[in-house]
Amino acid sequence: MTEPTEKVIPGSGGATPAGALTEPVPVAPVRSKWRDVWDQFKIHKGAVLGGIVFLLIVLSVFLGPLLWSIDPSYIDIRARNQGPSLAHPFGTDQLGRDTLARMMAGGQTSVFVGITAMALSLLLGTLIGVLAGFFRKLDGILMRLTDLFLALPLLPLLLVMVMLFRAPLSAAFGPETGIFILIVTAIGLTSWMPTARIVRGDVLTLKEREFVLAARSIGTNNTKMITRHILPNVISPIMVSATLGIANAIITESALSFLGLGFPPDFPTWGRLLFDSVDYLQQYPERVMWPGVAISLTVLSVNYLGDGLRDALDPRIRGR
Amino acid sequence: MLTFTIRRLVLSIPTLLFISLVIFLLLNLAPGDPMANVPITVPDEVKQRMREALGLGESVYVRFYKWMVQFFWIEPQVLIDHYFGTTFSEGKLRVISWQTRSPVMDIVVQRLPQTLWVVGMSYVVGVLIALPIGIISAYRQYSVFDQVGTFISMLGFSVPTFFTGVLLIVIFSVKLGWFPSIYDTTLVVNSWETFLAQLRQMVMPVFVLALYNASQISRFMRASMLDNLNQDYVRTARAKGLSEKVVVLVHVLRNSMIPVVTVIALGVPQVFGGAIITEQVFKVNGIGQLLITSLQANDLPMVQTLTFIFALLIVLFNLIADVLYGVLDPRIRYD
């Protein structure tokens, strides 16, 4: 690293402070890479806005229930099918359940599924990408595997997986946890391939760099090499994949719920709320708007965030 | 070029075998019993016989082999018989749907035209919208047109098709009443009125899918044009005194189309997959909707065949994209 650390001045011995002062003082403070990234990120207005909107959505979904204390499953049959009012800002559904509370509960599930599935797919993708890039013996077989997975029809297979494994898993872990595990695993298993490819490419170029050779020459073993030298340097493509992965996972989960293959009916997610509202499309068309807008806004903000991150983390763009 | 194509063709065979094995194992080793809905009063030995009648008595690899034979050997014979009136497939067992007890491929063939019309049309419309938008946004980078185009493509990319579809139904079917919300497959086009009706019912599903495809392709088109616009050969072309129109539409466009054409080819199978959702929204009874209903009815042969058809499409279009890339870009071919 080129960061100037404490310099020992030969001859001065620290006894004469005047000698230390004659050392040339760095004119500008050393800028870390993340500072540069942040400066570039700030220029991209859409990305900043996207980040803020996404944070707001996550905060309101997870902290909102503290302020809005109506139970999302509380049935008030006399207040059913109401439009927006002071008591129910988003109206109520066909059983008189408060839509605002259900939107927040649904958002928690959707965002949580999105983040967990993204984490799983990143873990798989990074693992396979690093292994394939680092060990030449594994490269051929792992990349063929990636190609084969890319040739699978993902949405149909996802539907098949969810359909086949939902009964045994909900019997084993209870209906909600079981379906959660199933959906997260299914999305993770079907979305790791792009990450693996990008990471592999980056690892391949990193392996030829001098600092890897230097580390190798002082006897660094493979595990340390990967964790200390390779992984910190592939963090930028992984971060971009992470944002796009959240968007992809949220859309996939909503699509599954929308096809009626997601979470059980009394367990709200945004996709499920949209699916339930479609039945009342003729009478209460405004009801589909809340979950639909929520899904779209989340995905849009995450995509903008990813766009900005990609620009900010790309050194070719950052220099300009 | 021929050896290149043949090499790619041969390489796709193990891929197809692997995919069919994955699909087969996923469906057959999954927990769940097709006899689960048979009443408990039916004695166990009868259930066992019913299982054998469904072809479930054999071990897994025998069933896999038989399914492969049925799919790759007998079904093509049926197709030949249908077109040439021969009798190759007489008396041979075809893949039978558990739900309808009729051959799976017959049902697929019935459902295919609806999907092809809606999906194919939407893809063509999407590409036709996307190309000019991509070209103009790249040529006038950071102009108002580019900003608006980028925003709309981001929107089309982010808003899921099931929400766009529902939104269109709310606006144009419920509020305005211009278009029907349900796709009527029984409509026979034989006059001007029925043609208009067909057009009206196709507008919304086609628009939903076209918006989604166009937003993806226009992003690629823009990026590809931007890559080429700063190249030296463009400066040379301008220096020769060629008109701006020729420079952009002949020199730059032809080179930028290389990656875009492959992206367009690679996108076709994904569009079929995405059409599953759109078909569900607009109640089009295409193959996507068939997949959903057969999944819900636990009709394993149907699900297996349909999933495999989707896989076949992906492998086929990957191959087409590879060969197209080779045709368009000689640097790839001679590797």
XYZ file of C-alpha atoms in Angstrom:
655
model
C 0.000 0.000 0.000
C 1.183 3.503 -0.657
C -0.362 5.140 2.377
C 2.280 7.217 4.166
C 2.572 5.932 7.685
C 4.714 7.335 10.468
C 8.089 8.115 9.032
C 11.171 7.558 11.078
C 13.573 10.319 10.225
C 17.124 9.098 10.291
C 19.458 11.217 12.283
C 16.841 13.313 14.009
C 16.127 10.517 16.487
C 12.995 12.311 17.566
C 15.030 14.412 19.967
C 14.801 17.602 17.945
C 11.208 18.362 17.077
C 12.327 21.064 14.687
C 13.840 18.424 12.429
C 10.491 16.650 12.166
C 8.821 19.834 11.078
C 11.114 20.292 8.113
C 9.769 17.061 6.586
C 7.551 17.870 3.595
C 3.963 17.730 4.801
C 1.561 16.032 2.357
C -0.378 18.787 0.655
C -3.692 16.991 0.310
C -4.846 14.222 2.629
C -4.561 10.778 1.073
C -7.830 9.836 -0.520
C -9.037 6.334 0.060
C -10.642 4.408 -2.767
C -14.052 4.453 -1.066
C -13.930 8.217 -0.787
C -13.431 8.407 -4.572
C -16.252 5.952 -5.105
C -18.543 8.014 -2.914
C -17.667 11.222 -4.780
C -18.429 9.585 -8.116
C -21.605 8.037 -6.716
C -22.854 11.447 -5.554
C -22.738 12.791 -9.113
C -25.273 10.206 -10.284
C -28.511 11.882 -9.123
C -30.684 8.893 -9.973
C -28.524 6.576 -7.913
C -28.594 8.815 -4.844
C -32.345 9.215 -5.162
C -32.714 5.463 -5.654
C -30.648 4.770 -2.556
C -32.688 7.205 -0.478
C -36.010 5.796 -1.706
C -34.876 2.230 -1.051
C -33.716 3.113 2.466
C -37.018 4.903 3.118
C -38.995 1.872 1.940
C -36.958 -0.513 4.088
C -37.216 1.770 7.124
C -40.946 2.370 6.785
C -41.599 -1.320 6.275
C -39.597 -2.437 9.290
C -40.141 0.498 11.658
C -43.607 1.480 10.444
C -45.415 -1.191 12.469
C -44.080 0.474 15.625
C -46.058 3.601 14.739
C -49.041 1.974 13.048
C -50.082 -0.620 15.571
C -53.091 -2.252 13.833
C -52.552 -6.006 13.538
C -52.362 -6.933 9.813
C -54.421 -10.077 10.432
C -57.113 -8.368 12.552
C -60.464 -8.937 10.857
C -63.047 -6.191 11.194
C -65.840 -7.460 8.984
C -67.998 -4.320 9.479
C -65.298 -2.116 8.007
C -64.697 -4.222 4.923
C -63.975 -2.852 1.433
C -63.503 0.708 2.655
C -61.728 3.343 0.668
C -58.919 5.453 2.104
C -59.920 7.265 5.301
C -58.239 8.626 8.409
C -58.717 5.346 10.269
C -57.414 3.326 7.329
C -55.193 5.504 5.105
C -54.896 2.790 2.428
C -58.426 1.425 2.918
C -59.401 -2.088 3.987
C -59.739 -5.386 2.141
C -62.669 -7.755 1.716
C -62.341 -8.965 5.336
C -61.857 -5.491 6.799
C -58.143 -5.930 7.399
C -56.170 -2.707 7.320
C -54.302 -2.412 4.013
C -51.555 -0.163 5.398
C -50.675 -2.698 8.078
C -50.795 -5.509 5.548
C -48.610 -3.552 3.146
C -45.982 -3.131 5.858
C -46.148 -6.776 6.897
C -45.984 -7.823 3.248
C -43.092 -5.489 2.605
C -41.141 -7.040 5.473
C -41.483 -10.461 3.900
C -40.755 -9.267 0.379
C -37.687 -7.221 1.329
C -36.434 -9.941 3.666
C -36.869 -12.630 0.993
C -35.109 -10.347 -1.489
C -32.111 -9.733 0.768
C -31.755 -13.350 1.941
C -32.090 -14.814 -1.544
C -29.599 -12.255 -2.846
C -27.161 -13.198 -0.066
C -27.483 -16.888 -0.896
C -27.019 -16.339 -4.608
C -24.006 -14.071 -3.972
C -22.471 -16.649 -1.661
C -22.867 -19.397 -4.253
C -21.791 -17.184 -7.126
C -18.720 -15.833 -5.349
C -17.698 -19.277 -4.127
C -17.954 -20.845 -7.568
C -16.442 -17.822 -9.297
C -13.442 -17.650 -6.971
C -12.857 -21.406 -7.062
C -13.095 -21.479 -10.852
C -10.870 -18.466 -11.294
C -8.276 -19.426 -8.709
C -7.842 -23.154 -9.233
C -7.182 -24.005 -12.834
C -8.212 -27.630 -12.350
C -11.696 -26.662 -11.243
C -12.154 -23.989 -13.890
C -13.343 -26.185 -16.759
C -15.853 -28.221 -14.833
C -17.274 -25.307 -12.820
C -17.721 -23.117 -15.877
C -19.416 -25.936 -17.796
C -21.732 -26.273 -14.807
C -22.459 -22.551 -14.955
C -23.200 -22.779 -18.679
C -25.523 -25.703 -18.086
C -27.368 -23.817 -15.362
C -27.697 -20.840 -17.691
C -29.322 -23.123 -20.255
C -32.004 -24.270 -17.824
C -35.471 -22.764 -18.196
C -35.410 -20.910 -14.896
C -38.942 -19.677 -14.337
C -40.587 -23.013 -15.237
C -38.073 -24.885 -13.062
C -38.661 -22.463 -10.212
C -42.397 -23.105 -10.479
C -41.793 -26.867 -10.549
C -39.505 -26.706 -7.511
C -41.918 -24.624 -5.480
C -44.846 -26.848 -6.429
C -43.091 -30.110 -5.625
C -41.363 -29.202 -2.373
C -43.928 -26.950 -0.732
C -45.902 -29.673 1.033
C -42.961 -31.568 2.609
C -41.146 -28.387 3.629
C -44.196 -26.768 5.171
C -44.818 -30.012 7.052
C -41.241 -30.022 8.340
C -40.790 -26.354 9.288
C -44.341 -25.016 9.530
C -46.126 -23.330 6.616
C -44.426 -19.926 6.816
C -40.825 -20.881 7.583
C -41.005 -23.835 5.207
C -42.176 -21.727 2.260
C -39.654 -19.029 3.179
C -36.784 -21.535 3.095
C -38.112 -23.017 -0.141
C -38.488 -19.710 -1.967
C -35.162 -18.314 -0.810
C -33.326 -21.518 -1.750
C -35.088 -21.786 -5.095
C -34.293 -18.177 -6.046
C -30.720 -18.484 -4.775
C -30.097 -21.701 -6.686
C -31.364 -20.238 -9.951
C -29.671 -16.822 -9.909
C -25.996 -17.281 -8.979
C -24.631 -17.757 -12.515
C -24.014 -14.141 -13.638
C -22.162 -13.372 -10.387
C -20.002 -16.477 -10.778
C -19.018 -15.501 -14.300
C -18.119 -11.913 -13.412
C -16.177 -12.932 -10.299
C -14.275 -15.619 -12.208
C -13.222 -13.132 -14.866
C -11.977 -10.672 -12.257
C -10.122 -13.350 -10.299
C -8.395 -14.517 -13.472
C -6.978 -11.051 -14.125
C -6.116 -10.457 -10.451
C -4.143 -13.688 -10.327
C -1.635 -12.296 -12.821
C -0.988 -9.117 -10.845
C 2.292 -8.449 -9.067
C 0.879 -8.218 -5.567
C -0.395 -11.771 -5.819
C 3.037 -12.884 -6.944
C 4.566 -10.950 -4.041
C 2.196 -12.530 -1.570
C 2.907 -15.931 -3.042
C 6.666 -15.377 -2.755
C 6.458 -14.755 0.987
C 4.659 -18.078 1.348
C 0.998 -17.097 1.611
C -1.174 -20.184 1.444
C -4.250 -20.459 -0.781
C -6.842 -19.779 1.922
C -5.114 -16.607 3.088
C -4.504 -15.602 -0.521
C -8.191 -15.777 -1.330
C -9.467 -14.158 1.854
C -6.816 -11.426 2.170
C -5.882 -10.587 -1.407
C -8.449 -11.841 -3.904
C -11.794 -11.291 -2.178
C -11.244 -7.629 -1.148
C -10.425 -6.864 -4.766
C -13.507 -8.446 -6.287
C -15.834 -6.681 -3.866
C -16.993 -4.090 -6.426
C -18.570 -6.468 -8.971
C -20.079 -8.361 -6.048
C -21.698 -5.192 -4.721
C -23.211 -4.398 -8.111
C -24.489 -7.974 -8.390
C -25.949 -7.626 -4.903
C -28.154 -4.672 -5.785
C -29.347 -6.234 -9.017
C -29.862 -9.503 -7.121
C -32.229 -7.861 -4.635
C -34.312 -6.466 -7.487
C -34.389 -9.822 -9.240
C -35.309 -11.721 -6.073
C -38.127 -9.335 -5.163
C -39.596 -9.596 -8.669
C -39.299 -13.399 -8.684
C -40.917 -13.772 -5.277
C -43.762 -11.474 -6.291
C -44.191 -13.377 -9.551
C -44.417 -16.676 -7.668
C -46.934 -15.210 -5.226
C -48.812 -13.693 -8.128
C -49.112 -17.105 -9.766
C -50.502 -18.417 -6.471
C -47.375 -20.487 -5.769
C -45.842 -18.287 -3.087
C -46.625 -17.842 0.572
C -49.902 -19.134 2.081
C -52.944 -16.854 1.590
C -53.158 -15.431 5.126
C -49.481 -14.502 5.059
C -49.144 -11.227 3.174
C -46.367 -10.377 0.760
C -46.580 -7.670 -1.897
C -47.046 -10.213 -4.655
C -49.740 -12.022 -2.697
C -51.567 -8.743 -1.955
C -51.505 -7.929 -5.674
C -52.776 -11.420 -6.514
C -55.633 -11.084 -3.994
C -56.564 -7.615 -5.241
C -56.859 -8.812 -8.846
C -60.024 -10.729 -7.857
C -61.648 -7.395 -6.982
C -60.349 -5.593 -10.045
C -63.810 -4.680 -11.334
C -65.173 -3.307 -8.032
C -62.090 -1.801 -6.372
C -59.478 -1.221 -9.077
C -57.477 1.139 -6.827
C -56.613 -1.749 -4.512
C -54.050 -3.242 -6.918
C -52.156 0.038 -6.924
C -50.586 -0.136 -3.449
C -48.707 -3.430 -3.751
C -47.948 -2.884 -7.444
C -46.487 0.565 -6.872
C -44.551 -0.710 -3.861
C -42.935 -3.536 -5.846
C -42.186 -1.304 -8.820
C -40.784 1.537 -6.719
C -38.523 -0.796 -4.735
C -37.188 -2.503 -7.842
C -36.765 0.795 -9.688
C -34.857 2.381 -6.808
C -32.629 -0.668 -6.397
C -31.900 -0.744 -10.126
C -30.940 2.946 -10.119
C -28.762 2.295 -7.077
C -27.052 -0.543 -8.926
C -26.534 1.629 -12.003
C -24.863 4.338 -9.940
C -22.756 1.822 -8.038
C -21.549 0.273 -11.271
C -20.458 3.660 -12.571
C -18.897 4.645 -9.250
C -16.977 1.390 -8.858
C -15.688 1.351 -12.423
C -12.221 2.937 -12.274
C -12.340 3.808 -15.985
C -15.358 6.040 -15.411
C -14.283 7.283 -11.981
C -11.128 8.915 -13.263
C -13.004 11.273 -15.524
C -18.375 -21.790 -41.135
C -19.926 -25.219 -41.536
C -17.476 -26.866 -39.138
C -18.109 -24.058 -36.676
C -21.849 -24.715 -36.827
C -21.418 -28.472 -36.599
C -19.104 -28.145 -33.596
C -21.658 -26.003 -31.790
C -24.428 -28.413 -32.739
C -22.529 -31.392 -31.335
C -21.722 -29.486 -28.144
C -25.390 -28.823 -27.528
C -26.253 -32.531 -27.320
C -24.636 -33.169 -23.898
C -26.215 -29.934 -22.667
C -29.646 -31.164 -23.702
C -29.046 -34.565 -22.121
C -27.968 -32.950 -18.859
C -30.978 -30.643 -18.815
C -33.405 -33.458 -19.497
C -31.782 -35.464 -16.701
C -32.082 -32.543 -14.262
C -35.722 -32.006 -15.124
C -36.463 -35.706 -14.940
C -34.733 -36.211 -11.592
C -36.282 -33.105 -10.094
C -39.736 -34.302 -10.988
C -39.272 -37.954 -10.162
C -37.242 -37.858 -6.980
C -39.321 -35.088 -5.464
C -41.485 -36.138 -2.561
C -45.148 -36.358 -3.449
C -47.315 -39.185 -4.644
C -49.478 -38.992 -7.765
C -51.849 -41.375 -5.969
C -52.342 -38.905 -3.127
C -55.778 -37.873 -4.368
C -57.078 -41.419 -4.783
C -59.588 -42.208 -1.985
C -58.278 -44.187 1.018
C -60.950 -46.833 0.458
C -59.028 -48.055 -2.613
C -56.960 -51.075 -1.433
C -53.205 -50.913 -1.544
C -52.683 -53.561 -4.237
C -55.070 -51.717 -6.569
C -53.124 -48.531 -5.943
C -49.933 -50.390 -6.778
C -51.474 -51.571 -10.059
C -52.619 -48.031 -10.863
C -49.092 -46.835 -10.227
C -47.739 -49.430 -12.642
C -50.336 -48.413 -15.218
C -48.958 -44.869 -15.000
C -45.510 -46.292 -15.701
C -44.225 -45.689 -12.179
C -43.397 -49.329 -11.421
C -39.998 -49.333 -13.109
C -36.780 -47.999 -11.655
C -35.712 -44.437 -12.359
C -33.188 -45.049 -15.136
C -35.594 -47.283 -17.088
C -38.243 -44.579 -16.888
C -35.729 -41.944 -17.987
C -34.713 -44.067 -20.964
C -38.311 -44.733 -21.948
C -39.211 -41.085 -21.703
C -36.257 -40.175 -23.911
C -37.308 -42.780 -26.465
C -40.867 -41.501 -26.450
C -39.840 -37.902 -26.760
C -37.017 -38.148 -29.296
C -38.007 -41.188 -31.335
C -41.756 -41.736 -31.258
C -42.988 -38.126 -31.224
C -41.037 -37.170 -34.386
C -42.531 -40.244 -36.062
C -45.990 -39.008 -35.139
C -45.121 -35.679 -36.713
C -43.955 -37.373 -39.911
C -47.109 -39.492 -40.004
C -49.215 -36.390 -39.590
C -47.611 -34.631 -42.545
C -46.996 -37.502 -44.955
C -49.737 -39.957 -44.030
C -47.259 -42.723 -43.219
C -47.743 -45.195 -40.364
C -44.399 -45.243 -38.560
C -45.829 -44.548 -35.132
C -48.775 -46.959 -35.270
C -49.241 -48.860 -32.029
C -46.358 -47.118 -30.290
C -46.894 -45.574 -26.887
C -46.696 -41.783 -26.766
C -46.205 -39.494 -23.770
C -49.657 -39.431 -22.178
C -50.938 -36.659 -19.946
C -52.241 -37.933 -16.603
C -54.793 -35.183 -16.489
C -56.538 -35.577 -19.845
C -55.355 -39.082 -20.852
C -54.482 -37.768 -24.284
C -51.030 -37.422 -25.829
C -49.137 -34.485 -24.337
C -47.848 -33.213 -27.656
C -51.375 -32.938 -29.104
C -52.349 -30.551 -26.318
C -49.130 -28.590 -26.682
C -49.746 -28.220 -30.409
C -53.248 -26.922 -29.688
C -51.915 -24.322 -27.265
C -48.852 -23.229 -29.204
C -50.468 -20.827 -31.744
C -51.892 -18.540 -29.028
C -48.498 -18.239 -27.360
C -46.686 -17.772 -30.650
C -49.062 -15.051 -31.787
C -48.934 -13.043 -28.586
C -45.275 -13.624 -27.727
C -43.960 -13.455 -31.272
C -45.870 -10.292 -32.063
C -44.755 -8.647 -28.831
C -41.130 -9.481 -29.518
C -41.274 -8.078 -33.041
C -42.986 -4.915 -31.788
C -40.485 -4.639 -28.930
C -37.489 -4.901 -31.249
C -38.992 -2.426 -33.701
C -39.494 0.111 -30.898
C -36.162 -0.544 -29.228
C -33.794 -0.162 -32.171
C -34.635 3.442 -33.173
C -34.794 4.516 -29.523
C -31.386 3.024 -28.837
C -29.864 4.593 -31.952
C -31.218 8.086 -31.275
C -30.351 8.011 -27.551
C -26.779 7.025 -28.338
C -26.390 9.576 -31.127
C -27.743 12.350 -28.958
C -26.222 11.187 -25.679
C -27.387 13.105 -22.564
C -30.027 14.976 -24.587
C -33.591 15.242 -23.302
C -34.586 12.370 -25.582
C -31.824 10.211 -24.132
C -32.751 11.063 -20.541
C -36.436 10.346 -21.101
C -35.654 7.187 -23.065
C -33.296 5.909 -20.374
C -35.863 6.600 -17.681
C -38.656 4.846 -19.585
C -36.453 1.857 -20.297
C -35.482 1.693 -16.625
C -39.175 1.850 -15.764
C -40.092 -0.857 -18.252
C -37.265 -2.970 -16.936
C -38.234 -2.533 -13.279
C -42.025 -2.651 -13.296
C -42.928 -6.340 -13.336
C -45.127 -7.483 -16.220
C -47.838 -8.691 -13.865
C -48.260 -5.152 -12.573
C -48.123 -3.447 -15.987
C -50.715 -5.936 -17.214
C -53.049 -5.371 -14.286
C -52.566 -1.610 -14.577
C -53.512 -1.679 -18.266
C -56.587 -3.761 -17.456
C -57.628 -1.235 -14.792
C -57.219 1.707 -17.156
C -58.329 0.370 -20.532
C -60.787 -2.386 -19.608
C -62.346 -1.298 -16.337
C -62.308 2.500 -16.613
C -62.394 3.155 -20.348
C -63.744 -0.149 -21.644
C -61.706 0.017 -24.863
C -60.143 -3.432 -24.820
C -61.359 -6.763 -23.414
C -59.424 -7.991 -20.384
C -59.773 -11.661 -21.336
C -58.221 -13.117 -24.460
C -60.876 -15.051 -26.420
C -59.242 -17.996 -28.160
C -62.426 -19.232 -29.812
C -62.568 -16.129 -31.978
C -62.258 -17.103 -35.648
C -60.926 -14.349 -37.866
C -63.040 -14.441 -41.039
C -64.245 -10.883 -41.501
C -63.194 -7.305 -40.887
C -65.108 -7.151 -37.565
C -63.507 -10.301 -36.172
C -60.128 -9.063 -37.335
C -60.676 -5.856 -35.392
C -61.805 -7.837 -32.363
C -58.682 -9.990 -32.585
C -56.564 -6.858 -32.848
C -58.295 -5.310 -29.851
C -57.747 -8.307 -27.626
C -54.117 -8.577 -28.625
C -53.234 -4.938 -27.959
C -52.763 -5.165 -24.197
C -50.799 -8.433 -23.820
C -48.591 -7.497 -26.755
C -47.989 -4.027 -25.353
C -47.047 -5.355 -21.903
C -44.491 -7.800 -23.259
C -43.248 -5.392 -25.925
C -42.552 -2.685 -23.342
C -40.533 -5.114 -21.262
C -38.526 -6.412 -24.235
C -38.028 -2.980 -25.751
C -36.623 -1.582 -22.528
C -33.996 -4.313 -22.358
C -33.007 -4.242 -26.011
C -32.863 -0.450 -26.261
C -30.347 -0.363 -23.383
C -28.128 -2.809 -25.252
C -28.544 -0.933 -28.502
C -27.589 2.352 -26.874
C -24.518 0.901 -25.168
C -23.389 -0.832 -28.341
C -23.832 2.316 -30.455
C -21.896 4.356 -27.883
C -19.023 1.868 -28.029
C -18.777 2.262 -31.788
C -19.426 5.991 -32.180
C -15.997 6.932 -30.788
C -14.018 4.474 -32.896
C -11.384 5.561 -35.369
C -13.205 4.215 -38.405
C -16.088 6.587 -37.692
C -13.701 9.530 -37.777
C -12.257 8.200 -41.028
C -15.715 7.893 -42.543
C -16.535 11.474 -41.549
C -13.183 12.686 -42.854
C -13.900 11.073 -46.202
C -16.854 13.431 -46.405
C -19.615 10.874 -46.040
C -22.926 12.288 -44.929
C -23.860 11.940 -41.267
C -26.751 9.683 -42.222
C -24.454 7.225 -43.999
C -21.903 7.296 -41.201
C -24.436 6.523 -38.474
C -26.899 4.294 -40.272
C -24.458 2.313 -42.389
C -21.046 2.290 -40.740
C -21.883 2.510 -37.043
C -25.204 0.720 -37.099
C -23.898 -2.346 -38.887
C -21.115 -2.819 -36.389
C -23.301 -2.100 -33.389
C -25.882 -4.613 -34.515
C -23.486 -7.550 -33.969
C -23.917 -7.857 -30.201
C -27.523 -6.669 -30.354
C -28.550 -9.388 -32.804
C -27.202 -12.051 -30.480
C -28.944 -10.428 -27.527
C -32.176 -10.467 -29.506
C -31.709 -14.170 -30.294
C -30.819 -15.000 -26.693
C -33.882 -13.148 -25.462
C -36.426 -15.239 -27.347
C -36.575 -18.181 -24.882
C -36.711 -15.804 -21.932
C -39.682 -14.155 -23.523
C -41.446 -17.498 -23.637
C -40.733 -17.928 -19.939
C -41.905 -14.424 -19.138
C -45.025 -15.022 -21.169
C -46.134 -17.491 -18.486
C -47.035 -14.536 -16.278
C -48.562 -12.392 -19.004
C -50.680 -15.298 -20.196
C -51.926 -15.728 -16.657
C -52.811 -12.024 -16.373
C -54.744 -11.842 -19.630
C -56.106 -15.418 -19.476
C -54.460 -16.409 -22.764
C -54.578 -20.209 -22.903
C -51.095 -20.675 -24.299
C -48.369 -23.072 -23.159
C -47.466 -20.947 -20.138
C -50.965 -21.234 -18.799
C -50.893 -24.948 -19.633
C -47.762 -25.311 -17.490
C -49.430 -23.603 -14.530
C -52.606 -25.690 -14.726
C -50.706 -28.963 -15.133
C -48.459 -28.049 -12.204
C -51.513 -27.472 -10.070
C -52.993 -30.790 -11.219
C -49.708 -32.652 -10.540
C -49.622 -33.821 -14.164
C -45.966 -34.879 -14.256
C -45.606 -35.966 -17.939
C -47.063 -32.659 -19.098
C -44.860 -30.591 -16.793
C -41.806 -32.592 -17.800
C -42.460 -32.180 -21.511
C -43.260 -28.475 -21.263
C -40.205 -27.689 -19.154
C -38.110 -29.622 -21.602
C -39.584 -27.701 -24.523
C -38.584 -24.461 -22.796
C -35.073 -25.880 -22.321
C -34.958 -26.941 -25.960
C -35.852 -23.388 -26.991
C -33.036 -21.969 -24.862
C -30.429 -24.357 -26.284
C -31.696 -23.784 -29.826
C -31.549 -20.009 -29.570
C -28.144 -20.113 -27.861
C -26.978 -22.049 -30.876
C -28.591 -19.575 -33.256
C -26.972 -16.679 -31.385
C -23.556 -18.364 -31.555
C -23.836 -19.052 -35.262
C -25.143 -15.532 -35.945
C -22.218 -14.081 -34.066
C -19.902 -16.191 -36.185
C -21.600 -15.048 -39.385
C -21.555 -11.374 -38.423
C -18.138 -11.188 -36.800
C -15.374 -13.066 -38.652
C -13.007 -12.673 -35.687
C -15.088 -15.155 -33.702
C -15.302 -17.698 -36.502
C -11.593 -18.228 -37.066
C -10.745 -18.856 -33.422
